[in-house]
PDB file of C-alpha atoms in Angstrom:
ATOM      1  CA  UNK A  25     166.103  82.102 -36.410  1.00  0.00           C
ATOM      2  CA  UNK A  26     167.591  78.475 -38.204  1.00  0.00           C
ATOM      3  CA  UNK A  27     170.011  77.984 -39.952  1.00  0.00           C
ATOM      4  CA  UNK A  28     170.360  75.886 -42.989  1.00  0.00           C
ATOM      5  CA  UNK A  29     171.913  72.529 -42.972  1.00  0.00           C
ATOM      6  CA  UNK A  30     175.950  73.975 -44.831  1.00  0.00           C
ATOM      7  CA  UNK A  31     175.267  76.999 -42.535  1.00  0.00           C
ATOM      8  CA  UNK A  32     174.541  75.140 -39.634  1.00  0.00           C
ATOM      9  CA  UNK A  33     177.853  72.885 -40.493  1.00  0.00           C
ATOM     10  CA  UNK A  34     180.603  76.038 -40.968  1.00  0.00           C
ATOM     11  CA  UNK A  35     179.080  77.545 -37.665  1.00  0.00           C
ATOM     12  CA  UNK A  36     179.918  74.086 -36.035  1.00  0.00           C
ATOM     13  CA  UNK A  37     183.672  74.389 -37.927  1.00  0.00           C
ATOM     14  CA  UNK A  38     184.298  77.984 -36.366  1.00  0.00           C
ATOM     15  CA  UNK A  39     183.063  76.994 -33.014  1.00  0.00           C
ATOM     16  CA  UNK A  40     185.619  74.128 -32.994  1.00  0.00           C
ATOM     17  CA  UNK A  41     188.279  75.985 -34.858  1.00  0.00           C
ATOM     18  CA  UNK A  42     187.716  78.405 -31.937  1.00  0.00           C
ATOM     19  CA  UNK A  43     187.580  76.146 -28.930  1.00  0.00           C
ATOM     20  CA  UNK A  44     190.287  74.107 -30.060  1.00  0.00           C
ATOM     21  CA  UNK A  45     192.603  77.093 -29.748  1.00  0.00           C
ATOM     22  CA  UNK A  46     191.906  77.202 -26.159  1.00  0.00           C
ATOM     23  CA  UNK A  47     191.947  73.425 -25.387  1.00  0.00           C
ATOM     24  CA  UNK A  48     191.380  70.553 -27.657  1.00  0.00           C
ATOM     25  CA  UNK A  49     188.135  68.416 -27.137  1.00  0.00           C
ATOM     26  CA  UNK A  50     187.500  64.522 -27.719  1.00  0.00           C
ATOM     27  CA  UNK A  51     184.562  64.598 -30.785  1.00  0.00           C
ATOM     28  CA  UNK A  52     182.282  63.341 -28.226  1.00  0.00           C
ATOM     29  CA  UNK A  53     183.103  66.261 -25.895  1.00  0.00           C
ATOM     30  CA  UNK A  54     182.879  68.952 -28.591  1.00  0.00           C
ATOM     31  CA  UNK A  55     179.285  67.175 -29.745  1.00  0.00           C
ATOM     32  CA  UNK A  56     178.469  67.839 -25.906  1.00  0.00           C
ATOM     33  CA  UNK A  57     179.473  71.773 -25.670  1.00  0.00           C
ATOM     34  CA  UNK A  58     178.148  72.674 -29.421  1.00  0.00           C
ATOM     35  CA  UNK A  59     174.771  70.422 -28.376  1.00  0.00           C
ATOM     36  CA  UNK A  60     174.207  73.428 -25.689  1.00  0.00           C
ATOM     37  CA  UNK A  61     174.170  76.178 -28.145  1.00  0.00           C
ATOM     38  CA  UNK A  62     171.059  77.786 -30.246  1.00  0.00           C
ATOM     39  CA  UNK A  63     171.094  79.762 -32.810  1.00  0.00           C
ATOM     40  CA  UNK A  64     169.873  83.783 -32.286  1.00  0.00           C
ATOM     41  CA  UNK A  65     170.012  86.896 -33.948  1.00  0.00           C
ATOM     42  CA  UNK A  66     169.649  90.610 -32.996  1.00  0.00           C
ATOM     43  CA  UNK A  67     169.493  94.011 -34.668  1.00  0.00           C
ATOM     44  CA  UNK A  68     171.736  96.962 -34.893  1.00  0.00           C
ATOM     45  CA  UNK A  69     172.204  98.672 -31.475  1.00  0.00           C
ATOM     46  CA  UNK A  70     170.268  96.460 -29.618  1.00  0.00           C
ATOM     47  CA  UNK A  71     171.490  95.772 -26.150  1.00  0.00           C
ATOM     48  CA  UNK A  72     171.631  92.058 -25.061  1.00  0.00           C
ATOM     49  CA  UNK A  73     172.697  93.066 -21.774  1.00  0.00           C
ATOM     50  CA  UNK A  74     172.169  96.102 -19.456  1.00  0.00           C
ATOM     51  CA  UNK A  75     173.563  97.404 -16.693  1.00  0.00           C
ATOM     52  CA  UNK A  76     171.809  96.254 -13.638  1.00  0.00           C
ATOM     53  CA  UNK A  77     170.643  92.661 -14.647  1.00  0.00           C
ATOM     54  CA  UNK A  78     172.350  89.836 -14.917  1.00  0.00           C
ATOM     55  CA  UNK A  79     173.992  88.110 -17.813  1.00  0.00           C
ATOM     56  CA  UNK A  80     172.362  84.692 -18.191  1.00  0.00           C
ATOM     57  CA  UNK A  81     173.958  83.722 -21.384  1.00  0.00           C
ATOM     58  CA  UNK A  82     177.031  82.935 -23.065  1.00  0.00           C
ATOM     59  CA  UNK A  83     177.252  83.974 -26.578  1.00  0.00           C
ATOM     60  CA  UNK A  84     179.193  82.485 -29.880  1.00  0.00           C
ATOM     61  CA  UNK A  85     179.279  85.154 -32.618  1.00  0.00           C
ATOM     62  CA  UNK A  86     179.024  84.022 -36.108  1.00  0.00           C
ATOM     63  CA  UNK A  87     178.128  87.139 -37.670  1.00  0.00           C
ATOM     64  CA  UNK A  88     178.215  90.687 -36.623  1.00  0.00           C
ATOM     65  CA  UNK A  89     179.884  93.294 -34.254  1.00  0.00           C
ATOM     66  CA  UNK A  90     179.371  93.992 -30.489  1.00  0.00           C
ATOM     67  CA  UNK A  91     180.829  96.089 -27.947  1.00  0.00           C
ATOM     68  CA  UNK A  92     180.876  96.025 -23.861  1.00  0.00           C
ATOM     69  CA  UNK A  93     180.263  99.339 -22.348  1.00  0.00           C
ATOM     70  CA  UNK A  94     180.413 101.347 -19.385  1.00  0.00           C
ATOM     71  CA  UNK A  95     178.276 104.398 -18.790  1.00  0.00           C
ATOM     72  CA  UNK A  96     178.771 107.186 -15.987  1.00  0.00           C
ATOM     73  CA  UNK A  97     175.663 108.840 -14.672  1.00  0.00           C
ATOM     74  CA  UNK A  98     176.171 111.713 -17.123  1.00  0.00           C
ATOM     75  CA  UNK A  99     176.054 108.942 -19.946  1.00  0.00           C
ATOM     76  CA  UNK A 100     179.779 109.209 -20.752  1.00  0.00           C
ATOM     77  CA  UNK A 101     180.462 105.932 -22.078  1.00  0.00           C
ATOM     78  CA  UNK A 102     183.813 103.903 -21.973  1.00  0.00           C
ATOM     79  CA  UNK A 103     184.389 101.142 -24.802  1.00  0.00           C
ATOM     80  CA  UNK A 104     185.788  97.867 -23.284  1.00  0.00           C
ATOM     81  CA  UNK A 105     185.762  95.248 -25.604  1.00  0.00           C
ATOM     82  CA  UNK A 106     184.688  93.913 -28.655  1.00  0.00           C
ATOM     83  CA  UNK A 107     183.743  91.156 -30.160  1.00  0.00           C
ATOM     84  CA  UNK A 108     182.526  89.875 -33.463  1.00  0.00           C
ATOM     85  CA  UNK A 109     182.916  86.752 -35.588  1.00  0.00           C
ATOM     86  CA  UNK A 110     184.605  83.428 -34.253  1.00  0.00           C
ATOM     87  CA  UNK A 111     184.996  85.365 -30.705  1.00  0.00           C
ATOM     88  CA  UNK A 112     183.024  84.170 -27.403  1.00  0.00           C
ATOM     89  CA  UNK A 113     181.297  87.132 -25.887  1.00  0.00           C
ATOM     90  CA  UNK A 114     178.893  87.801 -22.817  1.00  0.00           C
ATOM     91  CA  UNK A 115     179.344  90.106 -19.960  1.00  0.00           C
ATOM     92  CA  UNK A 116     181.658  87.647 -17.986  1.00  0.00           C
ATOM     93  CA  UNK A 117     182.104  88.582 -14.556  1.00  0.00           C
ATOM     94  CA  UNK A 118     178.341  89.032 -14.038  1.00  0.00           C
ATOM     95  CA  UNK A 119     177.462  85.689 -15.611  1.00  0.00           C
ATOM     96  CA  UNK A 120     180.040  83.728 -13.517  1.00  0.00           C
ATOM     97  CA  UNK A 121     179.002  85.579 -10.410  1.00  0.00           C
ATOM     98  CA  UNK A 122     175.252  85.416 -11.489  1.00  0.00           C
ATOM     99  CA  UNK A 123     175.571  89.317 -10.221  1.00  0.00           C
ATOM    100  CA  UNK A 124     173.849  92.204 -11.689  1.00  0.00           C
ATOM    101  CA  UNK A 125     176.410  93.529 -14.507  1.00  0.00           C
ATOM    102  CA  UNK A 126     178.027  97.204 -14.383  1.00  0.00           C
ATOM    103  CA  UNK A 127     177.955  97.388 -18.203  1.00  0.00           C
ATOM    104  CA  UNK A 128     176.631  97.152 -21.379  1.00  0.00           C
ATOM    105  CA  UNK A 129     176.800  94.307 -23.809  1.00  0.00           C
ATOM    106  CA  UNK A 130     175.317  95.892 -27.388  1.00  0.00           C
ATOM    107  CA  UNK A 131     175.403  95.125 -31.137  1.00  0.00           C
ATOM    108  CA  UNK A 132     177.014  97.944 -32.882  1.00  0.00           C
ATOM    109  CA  UNK A 133     175.728  95.610 -36.295  1.00  0.00           C
ATOM    110  CA  UNK A 134     173.190  93.252 -37.098  1.00  0.00           C
ATOM    111  CA  UNK A 135     174.546  90.011 -35.326  1.00  0.00           C
ATOM    112  CA  UNK A 136     174.087  86.184 -35.424  1.00  0.00           C
ATOM    113  CA  UNK A 137     175.133  84.439 -32.251  1.00  0.00           C
ATOM    114  CA  UNK A 138     174.844  80.668 -31.206  1.00  0.00           C
ATOM    115  CA  UNK A 139     174.034  80.963 -27.768  1.00  0.00           C
ATOM    116  CA  UNK A 140     173.672  79.190 -24.274  1.00  0.00           C
ATOM    117  CA  UNK A 141     172.797  79.774 -20.409  1.00  0.00           C
ATOM    118  CA  UNK A 142     175.486  79.783 -18.190  1.00  0.00           C
ATOM    119  CA  UNK A 143     173.148  77.012 -16.216  1.00  0.00           C
ATOM    120  CA  UNK A 144     173.755  74.996 -19.208  1.00  0.00           C
ATOM    121  CA  UNK A 145     177.273  75.327 -18.917  1.00  0.00           C
ATOM    122  CA  UNK A 146     177.464  74.634 -15.490  1.00  0.00           C
ATOM    123  CA  UNK A 147     176.017  71.372 -15.228  1.00  0.00           C
ATOM    124  CA  UNK A 148     177.986  70.265 -18.484  1.00  0.00           C
ATOM    125  CA  UNK A 149     181.679  71.341 -16.385  1.00  0.00           C
ATOM    126  CA  UNK A 150     180.222  69.601 -13.638  1.00  0.00           C
ATOM    127  CA  UNK A 151     180.027  66.465 -15.062  1.00  0.00           C
ATOM    128  CA  UNK A 152     182.886  66.958 -17.522  1.00  0.00           C
ATOM    129  CA  UNK A 153     186.228  67.900 -16.568  1.00  0.00           C
ATOM    130  CA  UNK A 154     187.304  68.626 -20.468  1.00  0.00           C
ATOM    131  CA  UNK A 155     184.592  70.827 -20.229  1.00  0.00           C
ATOM    132  CA  UNK A 156     185.648  72.486 -17.010  1.00  0.00           C
ATOM    133  CA  UNK A 157     189.622  72.539 -18.123  1.00  0.00           C
ATOM    134  CA  UNK A 158     187.910  74.236 -21.701  1.00  0.00           C
ATOM    135  CA  UNK A 159     186.449  77.164 -19.255  1.00  0.00           C
ATOM    136  CA  UNK A 160     189.322  77.372 -16.909  1.00  0.00           C
ATOM    137  CA  UNK A 161     192.077  78.022 -19.778  1.00  0.00           C
ATOM    138  CA  UNK A 162     189.351  80.618 -21.513  1.00  0.00           C
ATOM    139  CA  UNK A 163     189.332  82.426 -18.137  1.00  0.00           C
ATOM    140  CA  UNK A 164     192.906  82.493 -17.614  1.00  0.00           C
ATOM    141  CA  UNK A 165     193.292  83.695 -21.662  1.00  0.00           C
ATOM    142  CA  UNK A 166     190.601  86.651 -20.576  1.00  0.00           C
ATOM    143  CA  UNK A 167     192.170  87.224 -17.668  1.00  0.00           C
ATOM    144  CA  UNK A 168     196.156  87.659 -18.929  1.00  0.00           C
ATOM    145  CA  UNK A 169     194.469  89.895 -21.649  1.00  0.00           C
ATOM    146  CA  UNK A 170     192.485  92.104 -19.357  1.00  0.00           C
ATOM    147  CA  UNK A 171     195.819  92.759 -17.687  1.00  0.00           C
ATOM    148  CA  UNK A 172     197.631  93.436 -20.844  1.00  0.00           C
ATOM    149  CA  UNK A 173     194.613  95.881 -21.248  1.00  0.00           C
ATOM    150  CA  UNK A 174     195.089  97.571 -17.694  1.00  0.00           C
ATOM    151  CA  UNK A 175     199.113  98.127 -18.527  1.00  0.00           C
ATOM    152  CA  UNK A 176     198.128 100.247 -21.674  1.00  0.00           C
ATOM    153  CA  UNK A 177     195.572 102.183 -20.164  1.00  0.00           C
ATOM    154  CA  UNK A 178     198.362 103.038 -17.199  1.00  0.00           C
ATOM    155  CA  UNK A 179     201.476 102.983 -19.346  1.00  0.00           C
ATOM    156  CA  UNK A 180     201.090 103.861 -22.698  1.00  0.00           C
ATOM    157  CA  UNK A 181     200.451 106.678 -25.258  1.00  0.00           C
ATOM    158  CA  UNK A 182     197.359 107.163 -26.935  1.00  0.00           C
ATOM    159  CA  UNK A 183     199.696 105.832 -30.328  1.00  0.00           C
ATOM    160  CA  UNK A 184     201.308 103.057 -28.550  1.00  0.00           C
ATOM    161  CA  UNK A 185     197.812 102.358 -27.393  1.00  0.00           C
ATOM    162  CA  UNK A 186     196.617 101.969 -30.862  1.00  0.00           C
ATOM    163  CA  UNK A 187     199.793 100.347 -32.436  1.00  0.00           C
ATOM    164  CA  UNK A 188     199.111  97.589 -30.227  1.00  0.00           C
ATOM    165  CA  UNK A 189     195.199  97.424 -30.821  1.00  0.00           C
ATOM    166  CA  UNK A 190     196.744  97.113 -34.612  1.00  0.00           C
ATOM    167  CA  UNK A 191     198.927  94.552 -33.277  1.00  0.00           C
ATOM    168  CA  UNK A 192     195.892  92.026 -31.850  1.00  0.00           C
ATOM    169  CA  UNK A 193     193.694  93.023 -34.513  1.00  0.00           C
ATOM    170  CA  UNK A 194     195.009  94.170 -37.665  1.00  0.00           C
ATOM    171  CA  UNK A 195     191.554  94.231 -38.983  1.00  0.00           C
ATOM    172  CA  UNK A 196     189.941  95.964 -36.661  1.00  0.00           C
ATOM    173  CA  UNK A 197     189.675  99.574 -38.776  1.00  0.00           C
ATOM    174  CA  UNK A 198     187.410  98.010 -41.176  1.00  0.00           C
ATOM    175  CA  UNK A 199     184.816  96.381 -38.832  1.00  0.00           C
ATOM    176  CA  UNK A 200     184.771  98.742 -36.078  1.00  0.00           C
ATOM    177  CA  UNK A 201     183.507 102.480 -36.744  1.00  0.00           C
ATOM    178  CA  UNK A 202     186.299 105.058 -35.776  1.00  0.00           C
ATOM    179  CA  UNK A 203     184.260 107.113 -33.230  1.00  0.00           C
ATOM    180  CA  UNK A 204     184.193 103.624 -30.925  1.00  0.00           C
ATOM    181  CA  UNK A 205     187.578 102.990 -32.002  1.00  0.00           C
ATOM    182  CA  UNK A 206     188.647 106.176 -30.376  1.00  0.00           C
ATOM    183  CA  UNK A 207     186.354 105.635 -26.953  1.00  0.00           C
ATOM    184  CA  UNK A 208     188.298 102.643 -26.580  1.00  0.00           C
ATOM    185  CA  UNK A 209     191.672 104.299 -27.012  1.00  0.00           C
ATOM    186  CA  UNK A 210     190.593 107.240 -24.831  1.00  0.00           C
ATOM    187  CA  UNK A 211     190.457 110.147 -27.017  1.00  0.00           C
ATOM    188  CA  UNK A 212     188.019 112.460 -29.139  1.00  0.00           C
ATOM    189  CA  UNK A 213     186.741 111.325 -32.257  1.00  0.00           C
ATOM    190  CA  UNK A 214     187.913 114.236 -33.894  1.00  0.00           C
ATOM    191  CA  UNK A 215     191.502 113.372 -33.203  1.00  0.00           C
ATOM    192  CA  UNK A 216     191.338 109.808 -34.294  1.00  0.00           C
ATOM    193  CA  UNK A 217     191.982 110.952 -37.928  1.00  0.00           C
ATOM    194  CA  UNK A 218     195.260 112.622 -36.719  1.00  0.00           C
ATOM    195  CA  UNK A 219     196.619 109.351 -35.103  1.00  0.00           C
ATOM    196  CA  UNK A 220     195.684 106.720 -38.056  1.00  0.00           C
ATOM    197  CA  UNK A 221     197.380 109.592 -40.153  1.00  0.00           C
ATOM    198  CA  UNK A 222     200.771 109.870 -37.874  1.00  0.00           C
ATOM    199  CA  UNK A 223     200.984 105.612 -37.287  1.00  0.00           C
ATOM    200  CA  UNK A 224     202.751 103.630 -39.854  1.00  0.00           C
ATOM    201  CA  UNK A 225     200.155 101.472 -40.734  1.00  0.00           C
TER     202      UNK A 225
END
């Protein structure tokens, strides 16, 4: 899949805006980082990373919706993370450790990405301290978000978890099917409409 020149320019700008929000890079450093990424597309409900396989890629979402989820031996699923336009996405622990994943990474809609391999990123940050700093700050932000999510899971009511989700991502109701939001919060899909009606949005 090839992007048009105007499309490529807008995707590059979107990536730069996302990167700058984490750690601003010089023009040369950003160009070196951007050069690692290649266009990639996937159909709806396509699993990009299976549990038991090792994550090889870092994705940057241009268009579409994805989720990372866990499935137990009985097929019960727990949605852990959503990703959409302007997000980096992958099974992070598997990519960094280069060990088999416990989770699945799946598209929920037709999706377009820029993606690169972990090996390419590792080769670049070994020689470029600014890229290494970008990754460190990105990981710190991800770790902070994980701790906040753990607090929500252990301490918040379903209504509080829903309010916090809307605070982080006000547009989430428009882009994520409600059954996945219910799974993310940890309630039955049949009760999700009641939750929406009970929460002042």
